[in-house]
Short mmCIF file of C-alpha atoms and ligand atoms in Angstrom, two decimals:
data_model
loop_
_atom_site.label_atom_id
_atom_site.label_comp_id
_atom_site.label_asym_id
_atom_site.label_seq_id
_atom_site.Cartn_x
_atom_site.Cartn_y
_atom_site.Cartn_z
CA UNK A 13 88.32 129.83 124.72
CA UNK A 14 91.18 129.11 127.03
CA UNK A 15 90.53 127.37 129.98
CA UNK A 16 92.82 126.48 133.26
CA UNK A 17 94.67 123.01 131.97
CA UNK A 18 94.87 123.56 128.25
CA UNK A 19 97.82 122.80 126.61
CA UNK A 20 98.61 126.26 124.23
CA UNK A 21 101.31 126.17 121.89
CA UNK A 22 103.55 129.74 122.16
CA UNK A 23 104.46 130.45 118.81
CA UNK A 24 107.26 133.06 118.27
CA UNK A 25 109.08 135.44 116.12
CA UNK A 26 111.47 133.40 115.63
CA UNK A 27 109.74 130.26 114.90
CA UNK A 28 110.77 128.93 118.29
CA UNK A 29 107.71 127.21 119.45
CA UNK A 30 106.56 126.01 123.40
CA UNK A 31 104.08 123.41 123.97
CA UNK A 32 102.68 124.75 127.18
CA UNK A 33 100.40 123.52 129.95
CA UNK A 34 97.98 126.97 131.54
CA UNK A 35 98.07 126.73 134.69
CA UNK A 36 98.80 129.55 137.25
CA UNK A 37 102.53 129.55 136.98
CA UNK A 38 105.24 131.86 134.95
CA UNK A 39 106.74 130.24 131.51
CA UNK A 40 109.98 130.96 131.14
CA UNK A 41 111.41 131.33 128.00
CA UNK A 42 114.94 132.58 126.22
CA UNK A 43 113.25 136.13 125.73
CA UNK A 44 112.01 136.51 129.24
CA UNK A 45 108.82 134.50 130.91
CA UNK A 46 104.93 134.66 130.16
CA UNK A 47 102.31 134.80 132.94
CA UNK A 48 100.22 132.21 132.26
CA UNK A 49 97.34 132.81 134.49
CA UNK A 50 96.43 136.02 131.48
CA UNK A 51 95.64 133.57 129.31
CA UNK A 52 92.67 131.75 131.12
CA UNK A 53 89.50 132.91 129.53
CA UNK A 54 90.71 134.45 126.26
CA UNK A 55 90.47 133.24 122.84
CA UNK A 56 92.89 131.05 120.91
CA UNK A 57 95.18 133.14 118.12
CA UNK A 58 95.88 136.08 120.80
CA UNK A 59 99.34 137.17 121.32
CA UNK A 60 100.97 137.75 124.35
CA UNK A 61 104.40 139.46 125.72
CA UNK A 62 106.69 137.79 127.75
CA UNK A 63 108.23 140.55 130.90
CA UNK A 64 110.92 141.81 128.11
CA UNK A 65 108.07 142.84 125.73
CA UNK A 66 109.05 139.33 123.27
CA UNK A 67 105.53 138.88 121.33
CA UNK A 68 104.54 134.83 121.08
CA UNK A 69 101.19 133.99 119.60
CA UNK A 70 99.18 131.96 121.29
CA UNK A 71 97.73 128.91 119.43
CA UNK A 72 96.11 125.54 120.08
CA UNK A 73 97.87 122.92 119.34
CA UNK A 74 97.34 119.60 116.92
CA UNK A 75 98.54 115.95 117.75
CA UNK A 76 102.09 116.65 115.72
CA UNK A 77 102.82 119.24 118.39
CA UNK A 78 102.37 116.36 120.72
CA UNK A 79 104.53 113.95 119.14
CA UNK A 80 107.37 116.32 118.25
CA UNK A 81 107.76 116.96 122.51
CA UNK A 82 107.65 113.05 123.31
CA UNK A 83 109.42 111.88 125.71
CA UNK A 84 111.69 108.83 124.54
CA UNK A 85 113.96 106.19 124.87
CA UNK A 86 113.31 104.01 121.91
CA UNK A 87 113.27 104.84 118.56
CA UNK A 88 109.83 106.58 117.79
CA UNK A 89 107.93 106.78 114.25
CA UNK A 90 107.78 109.77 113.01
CA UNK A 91 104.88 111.76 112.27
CA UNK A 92 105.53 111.72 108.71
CA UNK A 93 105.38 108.00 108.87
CA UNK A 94 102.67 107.91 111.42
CA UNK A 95 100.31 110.03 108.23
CA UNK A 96 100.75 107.17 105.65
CA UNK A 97 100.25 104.15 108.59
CA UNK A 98 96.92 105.44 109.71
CA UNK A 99 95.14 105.96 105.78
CA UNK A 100 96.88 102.32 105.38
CA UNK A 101 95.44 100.46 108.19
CA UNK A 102 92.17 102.47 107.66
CA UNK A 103 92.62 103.43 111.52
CA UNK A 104 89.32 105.38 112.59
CA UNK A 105 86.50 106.16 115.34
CA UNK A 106 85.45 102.50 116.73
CA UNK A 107 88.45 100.48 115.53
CA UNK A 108 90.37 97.82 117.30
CA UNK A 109 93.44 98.04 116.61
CA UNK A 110 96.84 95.81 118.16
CA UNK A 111 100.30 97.22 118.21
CA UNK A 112 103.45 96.05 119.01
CA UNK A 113 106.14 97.50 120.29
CA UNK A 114 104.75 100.35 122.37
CA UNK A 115 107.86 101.47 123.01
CA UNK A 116 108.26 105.33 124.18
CA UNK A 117 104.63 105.32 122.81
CA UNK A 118 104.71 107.72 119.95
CA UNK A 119 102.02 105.26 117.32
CA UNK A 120 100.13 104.20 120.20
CA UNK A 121 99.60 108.13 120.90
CA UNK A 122 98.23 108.88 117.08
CA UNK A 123 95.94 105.52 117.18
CA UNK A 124 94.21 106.67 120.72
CA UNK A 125 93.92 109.88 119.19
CA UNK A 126 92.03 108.34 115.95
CA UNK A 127 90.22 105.81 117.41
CA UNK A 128 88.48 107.96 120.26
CA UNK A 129 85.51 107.50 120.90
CA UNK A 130 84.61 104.06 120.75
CA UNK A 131 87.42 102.52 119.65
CA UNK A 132 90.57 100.72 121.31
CA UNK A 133 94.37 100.10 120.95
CA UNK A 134 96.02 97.03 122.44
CA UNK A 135 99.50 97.60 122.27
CA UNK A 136 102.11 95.02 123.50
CA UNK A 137 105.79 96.00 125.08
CA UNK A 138 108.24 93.37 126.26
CA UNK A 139 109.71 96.23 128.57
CA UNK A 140 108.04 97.07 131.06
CA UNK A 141 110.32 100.75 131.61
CA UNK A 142 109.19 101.62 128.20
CA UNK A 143 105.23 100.66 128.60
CA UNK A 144 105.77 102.76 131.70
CA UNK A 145 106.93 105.52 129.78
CA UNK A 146 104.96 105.39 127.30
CA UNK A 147 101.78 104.78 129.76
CA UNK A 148 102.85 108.52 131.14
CA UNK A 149 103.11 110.02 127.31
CA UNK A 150 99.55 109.60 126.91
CA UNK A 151 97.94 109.93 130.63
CA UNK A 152 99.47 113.61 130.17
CA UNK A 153 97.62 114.47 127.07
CA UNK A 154 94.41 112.58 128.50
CA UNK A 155 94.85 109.89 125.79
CA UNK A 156 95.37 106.28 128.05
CA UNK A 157 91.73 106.14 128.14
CA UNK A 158 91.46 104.06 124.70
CA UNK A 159 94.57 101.83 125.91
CA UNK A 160 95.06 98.68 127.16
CA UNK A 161 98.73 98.30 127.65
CA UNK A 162 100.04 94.71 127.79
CA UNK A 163 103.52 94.22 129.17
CA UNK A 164 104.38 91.02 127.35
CA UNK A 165 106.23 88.98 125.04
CA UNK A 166 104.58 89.48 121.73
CA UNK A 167 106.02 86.00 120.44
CA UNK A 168 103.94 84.64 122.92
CA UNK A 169 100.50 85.68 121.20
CA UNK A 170 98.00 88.41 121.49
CA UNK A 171 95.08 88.11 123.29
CA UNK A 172 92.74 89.56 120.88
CA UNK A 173 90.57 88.16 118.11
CA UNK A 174 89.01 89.92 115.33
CA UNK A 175 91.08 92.92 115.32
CA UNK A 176 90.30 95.70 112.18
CA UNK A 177 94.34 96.10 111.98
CA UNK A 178 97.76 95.30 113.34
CA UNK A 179 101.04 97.43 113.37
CA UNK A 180 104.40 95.69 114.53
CA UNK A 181 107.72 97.85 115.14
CA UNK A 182 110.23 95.07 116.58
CA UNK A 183 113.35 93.65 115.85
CA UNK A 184 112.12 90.08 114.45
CA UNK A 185 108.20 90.68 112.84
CA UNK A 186 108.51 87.58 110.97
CA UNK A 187 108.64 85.31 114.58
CA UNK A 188 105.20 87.59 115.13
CA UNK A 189 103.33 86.32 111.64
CA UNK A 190 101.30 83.81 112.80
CA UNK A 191 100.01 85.71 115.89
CA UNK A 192 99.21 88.50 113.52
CA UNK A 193 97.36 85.81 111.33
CA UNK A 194 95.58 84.27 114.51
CA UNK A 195 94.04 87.73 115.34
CA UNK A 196 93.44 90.06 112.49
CA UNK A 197 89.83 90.18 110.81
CA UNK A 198 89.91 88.36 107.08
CA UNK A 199 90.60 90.89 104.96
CA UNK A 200 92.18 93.64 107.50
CA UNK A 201 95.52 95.50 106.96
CA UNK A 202 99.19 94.76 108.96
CA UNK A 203 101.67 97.31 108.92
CA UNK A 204 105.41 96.97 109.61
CA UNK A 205 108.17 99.28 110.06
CA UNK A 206 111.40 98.38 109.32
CA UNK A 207 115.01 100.14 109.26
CA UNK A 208 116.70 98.06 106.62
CA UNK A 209 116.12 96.56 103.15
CA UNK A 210 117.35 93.23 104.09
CA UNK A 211 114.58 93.16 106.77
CA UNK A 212 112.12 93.61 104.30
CA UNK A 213 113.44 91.55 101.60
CA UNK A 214 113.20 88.48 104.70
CA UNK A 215 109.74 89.31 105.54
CA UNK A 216 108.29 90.03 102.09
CA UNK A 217 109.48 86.19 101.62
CA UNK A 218 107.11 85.50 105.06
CA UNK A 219 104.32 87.22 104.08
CA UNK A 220 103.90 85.79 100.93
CA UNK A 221 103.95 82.10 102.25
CA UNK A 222 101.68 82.86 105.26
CA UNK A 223 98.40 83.49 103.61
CA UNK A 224 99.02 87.69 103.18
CA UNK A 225 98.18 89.49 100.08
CA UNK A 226 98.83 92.83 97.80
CA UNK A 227 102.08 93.70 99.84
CA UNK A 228 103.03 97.37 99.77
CA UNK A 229 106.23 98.86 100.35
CA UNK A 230 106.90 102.65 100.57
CA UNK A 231 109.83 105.00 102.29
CA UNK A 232 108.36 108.14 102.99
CA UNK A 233 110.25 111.40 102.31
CA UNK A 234 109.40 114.77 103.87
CA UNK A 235 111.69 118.02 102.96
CA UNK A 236 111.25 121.28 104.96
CA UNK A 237 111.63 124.52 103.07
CA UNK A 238 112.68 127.85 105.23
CA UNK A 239 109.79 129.53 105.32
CA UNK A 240 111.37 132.73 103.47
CA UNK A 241 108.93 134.06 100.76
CA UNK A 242 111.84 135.93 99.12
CA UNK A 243 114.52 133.13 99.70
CA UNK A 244 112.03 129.82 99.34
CA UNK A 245 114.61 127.02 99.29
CA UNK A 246 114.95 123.67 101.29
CA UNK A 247 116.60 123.30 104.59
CA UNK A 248 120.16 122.51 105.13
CA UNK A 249 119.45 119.40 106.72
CA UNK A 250 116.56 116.82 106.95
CA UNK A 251 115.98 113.37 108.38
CA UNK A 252 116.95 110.81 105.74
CA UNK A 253 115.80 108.21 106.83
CA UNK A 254 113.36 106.82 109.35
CA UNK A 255 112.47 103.54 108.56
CA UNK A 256 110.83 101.37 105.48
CA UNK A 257 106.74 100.57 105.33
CA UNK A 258 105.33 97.14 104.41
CA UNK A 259 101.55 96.95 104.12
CA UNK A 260 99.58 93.45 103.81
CA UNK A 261 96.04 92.17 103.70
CA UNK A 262 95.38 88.69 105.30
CA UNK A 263 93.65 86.61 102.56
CA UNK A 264 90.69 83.98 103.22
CA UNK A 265 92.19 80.52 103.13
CA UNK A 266 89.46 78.36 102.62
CA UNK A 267 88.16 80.65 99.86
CA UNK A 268 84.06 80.34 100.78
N1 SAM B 2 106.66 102.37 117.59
C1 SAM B 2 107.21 102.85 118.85
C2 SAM B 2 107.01 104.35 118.97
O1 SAM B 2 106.52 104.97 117.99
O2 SAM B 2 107.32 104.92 120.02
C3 SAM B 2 108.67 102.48 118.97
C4 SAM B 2 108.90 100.99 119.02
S1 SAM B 2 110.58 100.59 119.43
C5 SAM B 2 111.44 100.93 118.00
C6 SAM B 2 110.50 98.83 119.44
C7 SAM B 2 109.96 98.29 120.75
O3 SAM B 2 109.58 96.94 120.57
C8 SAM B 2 110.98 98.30 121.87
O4 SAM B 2 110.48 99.05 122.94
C9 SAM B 2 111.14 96.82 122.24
O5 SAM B 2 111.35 96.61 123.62
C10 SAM B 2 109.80 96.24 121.78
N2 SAM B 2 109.81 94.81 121.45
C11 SAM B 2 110.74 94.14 120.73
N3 SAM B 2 110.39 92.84 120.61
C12 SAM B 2 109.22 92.69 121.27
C13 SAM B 2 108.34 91.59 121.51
N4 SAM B 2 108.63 90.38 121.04
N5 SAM B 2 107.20 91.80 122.21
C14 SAM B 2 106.91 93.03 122.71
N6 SAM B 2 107.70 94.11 122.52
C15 SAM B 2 108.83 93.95 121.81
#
């Protein structure tokens, strides 16, 4: 059921979607506005008319909704990315997890999510605009509560021990290896994301002299189709590229 403070997602016609907040305010949309305060108490899947008789379906929405409406000003990974990282770094209820940068806060949003209940994300921002930001990404989806967000220098050091995985989106990850090595459980996953192959090529070289085993590297490609039963072909356009994906596991040096 619908209750005051949901977020609903307004699905229309014409595949335009609104992420939407129910409170007791109007929604305006391009095909006239939605009174919001009809919504409290019925079920999910309902559709509604805006003042100009427009239908939109009213549905709840899933974390990818969330992401898709973040507000930015970094780069972000994308959700398509975001899939792959979390079966990779085995990211799940109880986990402690570090991450660095937070920047606009798009992963940190997805581990919260996955971690909840019991879990935690530590995630480390040099800027302190962007932790801001990304601090007010998750308070309005109610997901800050499995944060801890650390304005700080990552090549400084984390301050956790023991962590079950680490994810690193910055500029330089090989100046954060050894910090990642000082803190990750033996055995545990690191992730990286990187735009470039030369980036990769440089770390690969890093990992394999700092103690890090079965190295992974994927690029992830996701192609929309128009949803036309009759006319089922690809979009025109599609993001080409995001970003590369290493995956590591830090070995056991002493080899008890
Ligand atoms: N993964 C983030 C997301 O999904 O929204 C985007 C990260 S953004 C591409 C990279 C961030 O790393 C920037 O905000 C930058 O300020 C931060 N950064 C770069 N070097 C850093 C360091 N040494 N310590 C902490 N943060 C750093």
């Amino acid at each position: 059921m619908i209750r005051k403070g949901d977020f609903v997602l307004l699905v229309g016609e014409d595949q335009k979607e609104f992420l939407v907040k129910v409170d007791y305010k109007e929604f305006s949309t391009h095909k006239g506005s939605v009174d919001l305060s009809r919504l409290v108490g019925k079920e999910y899947g309902i559709c509604v008319e805006t003042n100009k008789g427009v239908k939109y379906w009213v549905v709840r929405p899933v974390l990818a909704d969330f992401l898709k409406r973040i507000k930015r000003l970094t780069q972000i990974i994308y959700p398509k990315d975001i899939g792959y990282i979390i079966l990779k770094l085995g990211i799940g209820p109880g986990k402690k997890i570090i991450e660095c940068g937070t920047g606009s806060g798009a992963l940190t949003m997805a581990f919260a999510y996955y971690v909840r209940p019991f879990g935690r994300v530590y995630t480390y921002e040099v800027k302190e605009e962007f932790s801001k930001l990304a601090q007010d990404n998750l308070k309005r989806i109610g997901l800050d509560e499995w944060v801890t967000f650390r304005v700080s220098d990552a090549e400084k050091g984390f301050q956790e021990k023991e962590v079950d995985a680490v994810f690193i989106d910055v500029k330089y990850p090989e100046r954060l290896i050894e910090s990642v090595k000082k803190s990750l459980k033996i055995g545990a996953s690191v992730g990286f994301l990187l735009p470039t192959t030369n980036q990769v090529s440089s770390l690969l070289k890093v990992i394999e002299k700092s103690g890090f085993v079965g190295a992974e590297v994927v690029e992830i490609l996701l192609r929309r189709f128009k949803p036309n039963p009759e006319r089922l072909r690809p979009d025109d356009m599609m993001i080409a590229h995001t970003g590369f994906l290493l995956f590591a596991r830090k070995a056991k040096e002493d080899n008890q």
